[in-house]
Short mmCIF file of C-alpha atoms in Angstrom, two decimals:
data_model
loop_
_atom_site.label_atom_id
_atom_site.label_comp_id
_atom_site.label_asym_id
_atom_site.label_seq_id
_atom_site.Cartn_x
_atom_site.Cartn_y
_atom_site.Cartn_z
CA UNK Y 57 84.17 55.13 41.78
CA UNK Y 58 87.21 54.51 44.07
CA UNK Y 59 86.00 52.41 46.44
CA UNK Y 60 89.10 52.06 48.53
CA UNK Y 61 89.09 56.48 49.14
CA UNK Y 62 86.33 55.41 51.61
CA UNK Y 63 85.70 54.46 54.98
CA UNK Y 64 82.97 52.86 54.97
CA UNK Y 65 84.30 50.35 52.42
CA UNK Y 66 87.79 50.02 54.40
CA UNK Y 67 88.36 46.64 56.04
CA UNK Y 68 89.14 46.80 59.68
CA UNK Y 69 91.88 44.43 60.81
CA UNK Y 70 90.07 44.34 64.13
CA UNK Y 71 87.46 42.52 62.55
CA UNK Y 72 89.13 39.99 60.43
CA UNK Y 73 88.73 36.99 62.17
CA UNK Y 74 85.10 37.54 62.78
CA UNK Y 75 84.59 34.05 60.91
CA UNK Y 76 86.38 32.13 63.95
CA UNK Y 77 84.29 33.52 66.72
CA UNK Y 78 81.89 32.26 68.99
CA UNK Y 79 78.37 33.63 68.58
CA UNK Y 80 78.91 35.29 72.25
CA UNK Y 81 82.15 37.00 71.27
CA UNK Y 82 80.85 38.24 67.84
CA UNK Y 83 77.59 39.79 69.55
CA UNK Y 84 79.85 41.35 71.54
CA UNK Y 85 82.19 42.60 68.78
CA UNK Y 86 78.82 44.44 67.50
CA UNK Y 87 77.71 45.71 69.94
CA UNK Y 88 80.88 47.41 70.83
CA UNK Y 89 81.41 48.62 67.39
CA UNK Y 90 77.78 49.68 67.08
CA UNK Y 91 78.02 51.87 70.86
CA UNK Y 92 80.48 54.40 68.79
CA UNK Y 93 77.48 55.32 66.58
CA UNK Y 94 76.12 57.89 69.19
CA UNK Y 95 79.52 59.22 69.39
CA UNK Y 96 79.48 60.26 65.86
CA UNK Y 97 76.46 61.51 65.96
CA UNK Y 98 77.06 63.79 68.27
CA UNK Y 99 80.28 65.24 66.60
CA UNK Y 100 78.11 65.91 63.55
CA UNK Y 101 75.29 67.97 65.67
CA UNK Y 102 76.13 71.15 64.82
CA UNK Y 103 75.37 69.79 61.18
CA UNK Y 104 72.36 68.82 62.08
CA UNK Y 105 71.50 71.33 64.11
CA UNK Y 106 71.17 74.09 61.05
CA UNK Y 107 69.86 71.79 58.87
CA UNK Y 108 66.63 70.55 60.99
CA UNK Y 109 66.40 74.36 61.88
CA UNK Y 110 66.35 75.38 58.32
CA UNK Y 111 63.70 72.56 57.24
CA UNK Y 112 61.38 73.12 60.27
CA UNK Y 113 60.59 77.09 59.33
CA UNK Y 114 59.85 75.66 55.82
CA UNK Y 115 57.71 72.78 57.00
CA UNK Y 116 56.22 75.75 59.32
CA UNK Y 117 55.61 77.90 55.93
CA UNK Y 118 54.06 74.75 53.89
CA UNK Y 119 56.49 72.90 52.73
CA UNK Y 120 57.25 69.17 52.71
CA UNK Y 121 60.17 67.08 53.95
CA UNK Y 122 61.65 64.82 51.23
CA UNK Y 123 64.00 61.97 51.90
CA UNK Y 124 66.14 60.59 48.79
CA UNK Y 125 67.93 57.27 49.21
CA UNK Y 126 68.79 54.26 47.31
CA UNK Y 127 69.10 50.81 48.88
CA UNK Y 128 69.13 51.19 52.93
CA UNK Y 129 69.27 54.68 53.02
CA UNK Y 130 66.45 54.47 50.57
CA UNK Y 131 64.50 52.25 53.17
CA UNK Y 132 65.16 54.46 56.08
CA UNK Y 133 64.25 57.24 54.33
CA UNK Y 134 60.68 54.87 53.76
CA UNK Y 135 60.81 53.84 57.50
CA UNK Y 136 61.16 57.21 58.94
CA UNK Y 137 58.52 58.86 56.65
CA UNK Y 138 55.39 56.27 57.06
CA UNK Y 139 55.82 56.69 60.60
CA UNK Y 140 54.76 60.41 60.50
CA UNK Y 141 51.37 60.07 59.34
CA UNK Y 142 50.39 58.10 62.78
CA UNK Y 143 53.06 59.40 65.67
CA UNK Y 144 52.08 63.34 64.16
CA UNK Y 145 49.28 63.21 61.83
CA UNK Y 146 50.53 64.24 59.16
CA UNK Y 147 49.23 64.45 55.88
CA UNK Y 148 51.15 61.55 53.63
CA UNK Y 149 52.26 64.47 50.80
CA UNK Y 150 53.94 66.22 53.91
CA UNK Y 151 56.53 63.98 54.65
CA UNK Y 152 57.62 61.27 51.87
CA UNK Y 153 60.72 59.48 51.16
CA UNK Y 154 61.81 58.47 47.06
CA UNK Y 155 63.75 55.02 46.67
CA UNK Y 156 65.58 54.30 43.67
CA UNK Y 157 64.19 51.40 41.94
CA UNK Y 158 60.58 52.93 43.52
CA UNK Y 159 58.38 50.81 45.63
CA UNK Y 160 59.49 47.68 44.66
CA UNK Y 161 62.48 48.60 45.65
CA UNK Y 162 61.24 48.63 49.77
CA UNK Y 163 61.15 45.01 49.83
CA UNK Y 164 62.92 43.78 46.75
CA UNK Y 165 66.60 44.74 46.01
CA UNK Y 166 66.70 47.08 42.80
CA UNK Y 167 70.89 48.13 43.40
CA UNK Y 168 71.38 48.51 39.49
CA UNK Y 169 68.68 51.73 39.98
CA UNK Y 170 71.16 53.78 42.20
CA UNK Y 171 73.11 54.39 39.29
CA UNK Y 172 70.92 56.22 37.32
CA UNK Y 173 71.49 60.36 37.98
CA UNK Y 174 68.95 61.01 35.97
CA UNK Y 175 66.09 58.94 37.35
CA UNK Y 176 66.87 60.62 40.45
CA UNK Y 177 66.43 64.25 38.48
CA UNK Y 178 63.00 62.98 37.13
CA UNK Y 179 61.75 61.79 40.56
CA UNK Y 180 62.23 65.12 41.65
CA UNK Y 181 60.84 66.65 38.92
CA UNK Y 182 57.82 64.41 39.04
CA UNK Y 183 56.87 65.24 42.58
CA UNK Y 184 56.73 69.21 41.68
CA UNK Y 185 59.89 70.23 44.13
CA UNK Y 186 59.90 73.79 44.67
CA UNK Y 187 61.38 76.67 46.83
CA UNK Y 188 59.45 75.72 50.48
CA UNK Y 189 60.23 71.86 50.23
CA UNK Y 190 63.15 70.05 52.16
CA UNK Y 191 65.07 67.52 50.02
CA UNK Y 192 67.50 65.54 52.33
CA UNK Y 193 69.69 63.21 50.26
CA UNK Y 194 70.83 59.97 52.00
CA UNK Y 195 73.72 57.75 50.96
CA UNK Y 196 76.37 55.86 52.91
CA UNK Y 197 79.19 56.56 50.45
CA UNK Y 198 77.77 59.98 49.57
CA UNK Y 199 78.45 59.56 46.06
CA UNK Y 200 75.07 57.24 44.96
CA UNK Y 201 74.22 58.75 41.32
CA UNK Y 202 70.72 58.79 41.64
CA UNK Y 203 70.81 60.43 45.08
CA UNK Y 204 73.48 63.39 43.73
CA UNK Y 205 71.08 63.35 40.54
CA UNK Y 206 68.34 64.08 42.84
CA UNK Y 207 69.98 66.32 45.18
CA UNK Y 208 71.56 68.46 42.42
CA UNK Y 209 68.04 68.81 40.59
CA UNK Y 210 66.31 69.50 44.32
CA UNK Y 211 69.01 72.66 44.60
CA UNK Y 212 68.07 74.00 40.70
CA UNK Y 213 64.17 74.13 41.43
CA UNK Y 214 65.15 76.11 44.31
CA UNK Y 215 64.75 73.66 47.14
CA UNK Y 216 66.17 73.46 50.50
CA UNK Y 217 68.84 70.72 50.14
CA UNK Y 218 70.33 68.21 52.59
CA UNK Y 219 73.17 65.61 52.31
CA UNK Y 220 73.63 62.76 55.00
CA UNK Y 221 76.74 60.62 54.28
CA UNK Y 222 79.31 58.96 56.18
CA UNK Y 223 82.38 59.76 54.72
CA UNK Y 224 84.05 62.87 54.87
CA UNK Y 225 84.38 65.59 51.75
CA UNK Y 226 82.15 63.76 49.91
CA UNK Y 227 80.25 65.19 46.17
CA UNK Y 228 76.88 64.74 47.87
CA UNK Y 229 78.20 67.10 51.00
CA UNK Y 230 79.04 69.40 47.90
CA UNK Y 231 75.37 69.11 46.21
CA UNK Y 232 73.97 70.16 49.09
CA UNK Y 233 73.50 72.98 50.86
CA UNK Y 234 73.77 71.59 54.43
CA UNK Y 235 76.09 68.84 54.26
CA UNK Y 236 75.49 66.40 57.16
CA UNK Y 237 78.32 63.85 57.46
CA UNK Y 238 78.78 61.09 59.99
CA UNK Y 239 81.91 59.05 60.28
CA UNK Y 240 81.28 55.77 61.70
CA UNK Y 241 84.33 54.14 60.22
CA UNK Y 242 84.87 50.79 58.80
CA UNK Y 243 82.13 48.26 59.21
CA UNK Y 244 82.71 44.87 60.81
CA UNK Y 245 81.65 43.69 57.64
CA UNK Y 246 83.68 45.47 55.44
CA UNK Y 247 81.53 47.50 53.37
CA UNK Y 248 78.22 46.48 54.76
CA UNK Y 249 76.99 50.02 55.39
CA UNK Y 250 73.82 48.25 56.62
CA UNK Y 251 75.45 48.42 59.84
CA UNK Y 252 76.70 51.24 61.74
CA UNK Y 253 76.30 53.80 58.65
CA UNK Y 254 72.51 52.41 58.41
CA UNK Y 255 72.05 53.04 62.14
CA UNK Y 256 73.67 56.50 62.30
CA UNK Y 257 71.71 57.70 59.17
CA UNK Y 258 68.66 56.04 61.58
CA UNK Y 259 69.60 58.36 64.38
CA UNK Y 260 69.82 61.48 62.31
CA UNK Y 261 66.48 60.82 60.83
CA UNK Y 262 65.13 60.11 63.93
CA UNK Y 263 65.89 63.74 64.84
CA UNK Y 264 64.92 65.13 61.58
CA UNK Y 265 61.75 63.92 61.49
CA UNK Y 266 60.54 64.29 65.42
CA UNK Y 267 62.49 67.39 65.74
CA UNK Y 268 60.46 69.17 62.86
CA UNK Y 269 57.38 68.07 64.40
CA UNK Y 270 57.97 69.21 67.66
CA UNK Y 271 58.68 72.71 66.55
CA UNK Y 272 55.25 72.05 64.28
CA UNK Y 273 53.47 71.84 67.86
CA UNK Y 274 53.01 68.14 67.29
CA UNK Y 275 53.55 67.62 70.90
CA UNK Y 276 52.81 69.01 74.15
CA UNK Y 277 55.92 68.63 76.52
CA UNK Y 278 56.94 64.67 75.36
CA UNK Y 279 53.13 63.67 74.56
CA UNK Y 280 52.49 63.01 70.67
CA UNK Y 281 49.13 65.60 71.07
CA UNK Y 282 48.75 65.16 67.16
CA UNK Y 283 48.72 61.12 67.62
CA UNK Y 284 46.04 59.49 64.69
CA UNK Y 285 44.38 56.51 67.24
CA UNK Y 286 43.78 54.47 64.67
CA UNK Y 287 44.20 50.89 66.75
CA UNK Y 288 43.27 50.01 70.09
CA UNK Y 289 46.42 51.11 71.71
CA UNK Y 290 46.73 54.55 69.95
CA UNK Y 291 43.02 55.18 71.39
CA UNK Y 292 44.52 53.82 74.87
CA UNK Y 293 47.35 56.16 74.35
CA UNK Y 294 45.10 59.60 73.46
CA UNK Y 295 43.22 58.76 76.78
CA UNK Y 296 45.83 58.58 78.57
CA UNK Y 297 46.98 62.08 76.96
CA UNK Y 298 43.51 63.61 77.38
CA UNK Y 299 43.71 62.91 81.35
CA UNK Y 300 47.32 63.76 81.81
CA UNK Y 301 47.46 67.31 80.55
CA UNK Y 302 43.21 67.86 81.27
CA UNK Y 303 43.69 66.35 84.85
CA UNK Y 304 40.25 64.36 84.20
CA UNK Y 305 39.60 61.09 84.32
CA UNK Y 306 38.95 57.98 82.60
CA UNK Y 307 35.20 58.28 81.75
CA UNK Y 308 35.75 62.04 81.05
CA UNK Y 309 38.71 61.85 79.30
CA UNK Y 310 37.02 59.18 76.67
CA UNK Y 311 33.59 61.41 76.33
CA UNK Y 312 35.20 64.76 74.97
CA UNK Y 313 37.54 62.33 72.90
CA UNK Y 314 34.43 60.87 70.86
CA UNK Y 315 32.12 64.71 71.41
CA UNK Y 316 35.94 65.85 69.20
CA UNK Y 317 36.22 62.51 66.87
CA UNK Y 318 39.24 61.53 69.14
CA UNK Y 319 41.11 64.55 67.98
CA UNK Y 320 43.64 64.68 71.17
CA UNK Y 321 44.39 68.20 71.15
CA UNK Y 322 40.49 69.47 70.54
CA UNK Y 323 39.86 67.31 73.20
CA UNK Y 324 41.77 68.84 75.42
CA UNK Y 325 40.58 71.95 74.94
CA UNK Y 326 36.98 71.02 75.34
CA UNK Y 327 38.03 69.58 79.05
CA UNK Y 328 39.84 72.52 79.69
CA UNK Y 329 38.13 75.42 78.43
CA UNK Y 330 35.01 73.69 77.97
CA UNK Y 331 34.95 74.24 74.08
CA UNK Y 332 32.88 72.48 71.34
CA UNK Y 333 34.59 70.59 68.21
CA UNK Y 334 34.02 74.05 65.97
CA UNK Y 335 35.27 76.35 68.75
CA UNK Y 336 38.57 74.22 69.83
CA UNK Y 337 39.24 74.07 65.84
CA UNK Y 338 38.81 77.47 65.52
CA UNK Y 339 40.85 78.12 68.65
CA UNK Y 340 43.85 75.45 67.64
CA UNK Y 341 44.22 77.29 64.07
CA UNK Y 342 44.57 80.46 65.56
CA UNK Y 343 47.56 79.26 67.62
CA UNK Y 344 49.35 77.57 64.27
CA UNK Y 345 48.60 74.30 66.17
CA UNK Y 346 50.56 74.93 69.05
CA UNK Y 347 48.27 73.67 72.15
CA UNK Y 348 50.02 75.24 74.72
CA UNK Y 349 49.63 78.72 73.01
CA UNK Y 350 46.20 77.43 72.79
CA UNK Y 351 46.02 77.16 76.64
CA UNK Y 352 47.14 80.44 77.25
CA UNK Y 353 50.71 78.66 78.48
CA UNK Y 354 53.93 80.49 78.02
CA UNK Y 355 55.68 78.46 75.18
#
């Protein structure tokens, strides 16, 4: 690998003498570097765009969304996937992230295990990819082994397959069928793709993930209706959801949460429309989950 044919390993004159600053004026230097991220992101929307469109009718149809990474892509792949299960409800087969190096790896750094194509073939294999599934390939460089060996094995067991990089032209953009690539430049640590290329690939997950789920009917306007309250303030927050779009109030709101075992969107429906637990179910699942079809609101 040719390091020096990418960006993200280039060394930025601009931030050579980052050793000799103050802590106020390298903060600064960060946070100025880091504020071209969006930027970025938005020139590679129309990337994005098709791909999240693409993955959402297969999500829709039963399939799952996949993230592939190795080292911080890896982790943000992690990040962004445990996070579904609570904001959406989700099931924890429907959205799951493979690191190289595998669990261990969240926490502990296992760098040798991105080099290893075919470990990232085998993952795939062992987790039964098929036609409806969403494999989205992260790597900085966008030329990690293991993530192309995934990627490329994804695409032959007929997958829908994703590649987020930040370089330009990369072999992982050429795996994939939707090639996603955001150029952030040089880091102001040379090569430390923790940094901007960490918090781009952040942003485009961000979207990925949410984005999916909204067109799943996971939310109702900007309120997470498919929210698992599972703590104090996630059973705060479903109250407050339950009175917002019910127009009810506080002791209301709380008794058709427990009569539908705090299920927001049931609940709802049983201020609403007055429905029991079976009837709101049966109502919900008729509408694909979408509680403003549910309502009788134009979508």
């Amino acid at each position: 690998m040719n390091l020096s044919e990418l960006t993200t390993e280039s060394a930025d004159p601009r931030f050579a003498g980052i050793d000799t600053m103050s802590v106020a004026e390298l903060a600064e230097t960060m946070n100025a570097a880091d504020a071209t991220v969006p930027g970025a992101v938005a020139a590679a929307l129309p990337q994005i765009t098709g791909a999240i469109e693409a993955a959402a009718e297969l999500v829709r149809a039963g399939g799952r969304l996949v993230y592939v990474g190795a080292g911080t892509p890896g982790r943000l792949g992690v990040l962004d996937a445990s996070e579904c299960p609570p904001t959406f409800s989700t099931p924890p087969e429907q959205v799951f992230a493979v690191i190289a190096g595998g669990e261990r790896a969240i926490v502990h750094p296992c760098e040798g295990a991105e080099d290893d194509a075919q470990a990232g073939a085998t993952a795939i294999d062992a987790a039964g990819i098929g036609p409806l599934d969403t494999v989205v390939g992260i790597a900085s460089s966008g030329r990690t082994p293991y993530v192309l060996g995934a990627v490329r094995r994804a695409r032959e067991r007929g997958a829908l397959t994703v590649g987020l990089s930040c370089n330009p032209g990369t072999p992982l953009s050429a795996a994939a069928e939707h090639a996603i690539e955001v150029l952030v430049g040089p880091e102001v640590v040379s090569g430390s793709t923790r940094l901007k290329a960490g918090t781009a690939q952040k942003l485009v997950l961000n979207m990925f993930s949410t984005i999916v789920m909204v067109r799943l009917g996971k939310t109702y306007g900007n309120l997470m209706v498919d929210v698992k309250a599972s703590n104090g303030k996630l059973r705060e927050r479903a109250i407050g959801i339950v009175r917002t779009i019910a127009g009810v109030d506080r002791e209301e709101a709380e008794r058709v949460l427990d009569q539908h075992g705090f299920n927001v969107k049931q609940a709802v429906l049983g201020a609403r429309l007055g429905l029991g637990p079976q009837e709101a179910a049966a109502l919900l699942a008729r509408s694909e989950g979408q509680l403003r079809v549910a309502l009788g609101e134009p979508a």
